[in-house]
Short mmCIF file of C-alpha atoms and ligand atoms in Angstrom, two decimals:
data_model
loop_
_atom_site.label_atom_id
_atom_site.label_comp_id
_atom_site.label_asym_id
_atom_site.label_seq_id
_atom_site.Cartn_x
_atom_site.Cartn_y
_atom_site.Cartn_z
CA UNK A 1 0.00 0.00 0.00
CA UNK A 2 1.56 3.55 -1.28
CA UNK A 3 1.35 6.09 1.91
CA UNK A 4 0.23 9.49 0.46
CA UNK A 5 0.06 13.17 1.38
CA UNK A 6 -2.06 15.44 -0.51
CA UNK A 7 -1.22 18.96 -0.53
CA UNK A 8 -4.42 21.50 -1.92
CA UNK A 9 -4.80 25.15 -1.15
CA UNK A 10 -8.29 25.71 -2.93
CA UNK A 11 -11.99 23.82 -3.34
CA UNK A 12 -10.13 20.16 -3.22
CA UNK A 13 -12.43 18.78 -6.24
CA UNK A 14 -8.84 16.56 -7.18
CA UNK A 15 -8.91 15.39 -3.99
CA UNK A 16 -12.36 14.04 -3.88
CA UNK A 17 -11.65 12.99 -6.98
CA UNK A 18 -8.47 10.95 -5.60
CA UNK A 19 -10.47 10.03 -2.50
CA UNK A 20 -13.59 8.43 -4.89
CA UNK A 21 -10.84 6.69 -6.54
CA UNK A 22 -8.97 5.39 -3.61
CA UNK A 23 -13.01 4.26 -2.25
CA UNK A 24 -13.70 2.21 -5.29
CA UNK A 25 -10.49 0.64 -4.99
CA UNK A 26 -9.28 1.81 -8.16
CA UNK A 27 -6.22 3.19 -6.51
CA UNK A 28 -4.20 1.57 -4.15
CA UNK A 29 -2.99 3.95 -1.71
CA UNK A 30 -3.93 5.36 1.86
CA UNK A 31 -4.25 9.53 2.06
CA UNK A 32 -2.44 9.66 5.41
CA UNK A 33 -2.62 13.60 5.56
CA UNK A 34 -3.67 16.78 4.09
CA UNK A 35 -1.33 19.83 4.30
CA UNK A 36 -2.80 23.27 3.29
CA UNK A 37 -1.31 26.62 3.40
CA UNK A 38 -4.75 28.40 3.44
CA UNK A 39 -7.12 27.68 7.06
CA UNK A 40 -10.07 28.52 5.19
CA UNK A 41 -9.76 25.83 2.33
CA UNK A 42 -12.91 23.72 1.58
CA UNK A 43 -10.01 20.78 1.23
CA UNK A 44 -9.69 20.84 5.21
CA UNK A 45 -13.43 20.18 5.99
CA UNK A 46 -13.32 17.85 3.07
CA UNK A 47 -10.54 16.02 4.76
CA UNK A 48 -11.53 16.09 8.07
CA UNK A 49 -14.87 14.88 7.13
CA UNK A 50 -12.91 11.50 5.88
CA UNK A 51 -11.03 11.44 9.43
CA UNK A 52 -7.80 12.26 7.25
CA UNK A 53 -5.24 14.12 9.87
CA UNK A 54 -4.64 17.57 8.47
CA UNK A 55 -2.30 20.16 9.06
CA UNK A 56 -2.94 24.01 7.86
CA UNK A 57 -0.47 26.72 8.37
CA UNK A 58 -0.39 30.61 7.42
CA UNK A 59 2.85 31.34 6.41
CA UNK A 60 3.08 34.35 7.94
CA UNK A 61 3.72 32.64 10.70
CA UNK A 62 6.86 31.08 10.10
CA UNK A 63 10.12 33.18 9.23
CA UNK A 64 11.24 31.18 6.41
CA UNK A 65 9.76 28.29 4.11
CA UNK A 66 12.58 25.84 5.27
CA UNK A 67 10.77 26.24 8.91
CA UNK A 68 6.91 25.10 7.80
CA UNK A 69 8.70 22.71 5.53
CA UNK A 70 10.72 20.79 8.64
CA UNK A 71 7.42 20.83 10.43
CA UNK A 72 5.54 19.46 7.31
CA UNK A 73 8.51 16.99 6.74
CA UNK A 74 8.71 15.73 10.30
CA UNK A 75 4.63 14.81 10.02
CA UNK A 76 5.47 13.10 6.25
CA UNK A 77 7.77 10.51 8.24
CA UNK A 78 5.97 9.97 11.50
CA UNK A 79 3.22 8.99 8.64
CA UNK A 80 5.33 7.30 6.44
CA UNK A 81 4.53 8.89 3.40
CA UNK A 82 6.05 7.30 0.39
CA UNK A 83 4.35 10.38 -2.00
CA UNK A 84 3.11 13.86 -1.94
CA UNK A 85 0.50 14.23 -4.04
CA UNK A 86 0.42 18.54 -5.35
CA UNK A 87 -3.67 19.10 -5.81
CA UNK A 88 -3.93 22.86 -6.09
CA UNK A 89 -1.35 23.33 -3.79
CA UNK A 90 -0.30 27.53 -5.02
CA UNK A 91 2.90 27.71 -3.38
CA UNK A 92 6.38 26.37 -4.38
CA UNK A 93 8.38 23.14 -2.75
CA UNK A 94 11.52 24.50 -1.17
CA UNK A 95 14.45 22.58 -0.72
CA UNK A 96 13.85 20.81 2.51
CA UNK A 97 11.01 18.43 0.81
CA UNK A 98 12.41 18.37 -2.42
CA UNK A 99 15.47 16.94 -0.88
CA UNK A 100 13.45 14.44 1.52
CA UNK A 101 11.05 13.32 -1.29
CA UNK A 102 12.87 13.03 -4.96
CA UNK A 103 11.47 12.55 -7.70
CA UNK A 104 8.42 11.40 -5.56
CA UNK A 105 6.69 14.77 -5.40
CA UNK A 106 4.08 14.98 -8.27
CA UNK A 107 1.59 18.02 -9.55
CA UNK A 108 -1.11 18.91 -11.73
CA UNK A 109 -1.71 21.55 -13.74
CA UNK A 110 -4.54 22.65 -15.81
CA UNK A 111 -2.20 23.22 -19.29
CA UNK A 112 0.08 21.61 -21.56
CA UNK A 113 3.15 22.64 -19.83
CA UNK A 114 5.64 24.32 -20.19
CA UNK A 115 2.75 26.79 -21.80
CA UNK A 116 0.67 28.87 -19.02
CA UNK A 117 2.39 28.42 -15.68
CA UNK A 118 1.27 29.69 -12.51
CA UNK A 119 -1.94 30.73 -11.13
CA UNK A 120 -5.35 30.83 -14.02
CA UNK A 121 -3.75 28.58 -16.36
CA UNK A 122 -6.91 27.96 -18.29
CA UNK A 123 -7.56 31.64 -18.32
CA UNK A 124 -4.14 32.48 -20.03
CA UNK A 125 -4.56 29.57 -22.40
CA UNK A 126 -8.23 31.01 -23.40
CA UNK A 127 -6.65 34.57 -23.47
CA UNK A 128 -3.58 33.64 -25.64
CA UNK A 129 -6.52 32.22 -28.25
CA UNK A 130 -4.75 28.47 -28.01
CA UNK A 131 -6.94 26.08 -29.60
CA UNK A 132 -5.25 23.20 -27.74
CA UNK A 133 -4.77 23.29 -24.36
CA UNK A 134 -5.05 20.20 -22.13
CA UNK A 135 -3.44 18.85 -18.07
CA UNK A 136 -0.14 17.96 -17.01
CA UNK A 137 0.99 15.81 -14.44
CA UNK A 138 4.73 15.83 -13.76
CA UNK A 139 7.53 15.78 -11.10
CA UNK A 140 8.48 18.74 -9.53
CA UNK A 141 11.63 20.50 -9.48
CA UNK A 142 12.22 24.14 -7.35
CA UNK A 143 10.69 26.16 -9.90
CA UNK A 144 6.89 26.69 -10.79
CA UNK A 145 5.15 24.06 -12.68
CA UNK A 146 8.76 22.84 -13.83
CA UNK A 147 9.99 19.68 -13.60
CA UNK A 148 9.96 16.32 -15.82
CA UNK A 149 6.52 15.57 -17.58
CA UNK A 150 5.15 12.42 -16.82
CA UNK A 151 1.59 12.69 -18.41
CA UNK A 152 0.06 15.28 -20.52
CA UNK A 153 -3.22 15.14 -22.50
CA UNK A 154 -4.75 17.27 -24.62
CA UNK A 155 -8.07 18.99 -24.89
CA UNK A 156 -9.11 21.19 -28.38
CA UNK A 157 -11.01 24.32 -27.28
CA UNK A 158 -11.96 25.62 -30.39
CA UNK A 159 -15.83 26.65 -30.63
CA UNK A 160 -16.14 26.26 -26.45
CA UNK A 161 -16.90 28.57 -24.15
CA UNK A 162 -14.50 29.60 -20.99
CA UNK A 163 -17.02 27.84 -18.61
CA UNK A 164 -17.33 24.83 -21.20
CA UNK A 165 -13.57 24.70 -21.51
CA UNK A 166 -13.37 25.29 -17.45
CA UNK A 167 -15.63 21.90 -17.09
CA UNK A 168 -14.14 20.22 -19.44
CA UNK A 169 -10.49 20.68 -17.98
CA UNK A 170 -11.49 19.65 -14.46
CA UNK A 171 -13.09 16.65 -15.63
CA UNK A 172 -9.78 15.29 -17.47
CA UNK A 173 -7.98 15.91 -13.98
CA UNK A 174 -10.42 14.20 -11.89
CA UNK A 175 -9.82 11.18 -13.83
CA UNK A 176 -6.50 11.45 -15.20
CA UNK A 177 -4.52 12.33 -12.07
CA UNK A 178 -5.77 8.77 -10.68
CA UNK A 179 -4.95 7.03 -14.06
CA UNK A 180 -1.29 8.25 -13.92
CA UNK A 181 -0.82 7.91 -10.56
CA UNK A 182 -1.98 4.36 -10.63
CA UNK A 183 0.64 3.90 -13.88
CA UNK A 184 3.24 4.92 -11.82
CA UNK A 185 2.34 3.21 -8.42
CA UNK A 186 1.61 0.08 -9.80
CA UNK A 187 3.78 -0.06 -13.15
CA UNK A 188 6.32 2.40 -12.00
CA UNK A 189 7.85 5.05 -14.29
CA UNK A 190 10.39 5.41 -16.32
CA UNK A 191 11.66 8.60 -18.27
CA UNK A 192 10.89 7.72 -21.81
CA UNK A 193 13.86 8.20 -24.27
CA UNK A 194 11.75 9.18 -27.43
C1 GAR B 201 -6.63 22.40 -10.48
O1 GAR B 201 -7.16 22.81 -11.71
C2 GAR B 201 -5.14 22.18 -10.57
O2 GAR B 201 -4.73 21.69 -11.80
C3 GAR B 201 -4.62 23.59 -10.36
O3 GAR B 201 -5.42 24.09 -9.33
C4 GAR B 201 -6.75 23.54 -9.46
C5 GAR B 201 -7.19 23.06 -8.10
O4 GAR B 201 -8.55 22.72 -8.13
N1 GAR B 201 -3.23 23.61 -10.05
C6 GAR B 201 -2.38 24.55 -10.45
O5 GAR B 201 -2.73 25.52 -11.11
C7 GAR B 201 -0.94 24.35 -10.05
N2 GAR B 201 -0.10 25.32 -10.61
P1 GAR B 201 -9.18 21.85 -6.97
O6 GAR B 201 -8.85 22.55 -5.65
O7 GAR B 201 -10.66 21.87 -7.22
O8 GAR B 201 -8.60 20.47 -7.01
#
């Protein structure tokens, strides 16, 4: 059984989406703990309402990232995380996980990276007129949504609207995220050479 930590900022809809998956037994793995850097997140009543342990912080309160990242790092091994699991988590990995967790720190993002980075990815794609956009799941590396691509797939937004385009993109994660993550939990992964 792969030990996971899910890290979300936001609404959480990826990680219902992971928990449905996980409850069907679709996906073998155990969410041992949420981690949110926003109190207020709909993820943390989500999680709580699962009897997932959860631990929020403000930033604010800490002087540097390396300090909430110790904290967050010391919970990962009590719980014997094997993988953290980025779900709309808006704030960068520092070097004290990255360095704790290679190559075993994965994230989603709503475009076909390395296009539209950052925060309203579908919003830039839609404003750039792109009539492919799509989701990325990859590895993370210390800078934003960088890092090896493990997954991508593509969605063709000509003739939709935004909120068409919106639904559409959120319903390729809430399925896809599992899908990859099972590839690589229960096939493993390997960089492919082509
Ligand atoms: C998702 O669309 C995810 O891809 C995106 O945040 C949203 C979270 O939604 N992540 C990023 O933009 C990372 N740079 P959710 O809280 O409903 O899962």
């Amino acid at each position: 059984m792969i030990n996971i930590a899910v890290f979300a900022s936001g609404t959480g809809s990826n990680f219902e989406a992971i928990c449905k998956h996980i409850e069907s037994g679709y996906l073998k793995a155990k969410i041992k703990l949420v981690v949110s850097d926003c109190m207020y997140a709909p993820v943390i009543e989500k999680a709580k309402q699962r009897n997932i342990e959860v631990f929020s912080f403000h930033s604010k309160d800490y002087q540097t990232k390396s300090e909430y990242e110790k904290k967050i790092k010391e919970k990962c091994i009590a719980l014997e995380i094997d993988y953290i699991v980025l779900a709309g988590y808006m704030r960068m990995i520092g070097e004290e996980l990255l360095t704790a967790y290679p190559r075993k720190i994965i994230n989603i993002h709503p475009s076909l990276l390395p296009s539209f980075k950052g925060k309203g990815a579908i919003e830039q794609a839609l404003d750039y007129g792109v009539k492919v956009t799509g989701v990325t799941i990859h590895f993370i590396d210390q800078n934003m949504d960088e890092g090896e691509i493990i997954a991508q797939y593509p969605l063709n937004i000509e003739h939709k609207s935004k909120d068409e385009v919106i639904q559409a993109i959120h319903a390729i994660e809430h399925e896809f995220y599992s899908k990859t993550l099972k590839k690589i939990w229960e096939d493993g992964y390997e960089k492919s050479t082509n």
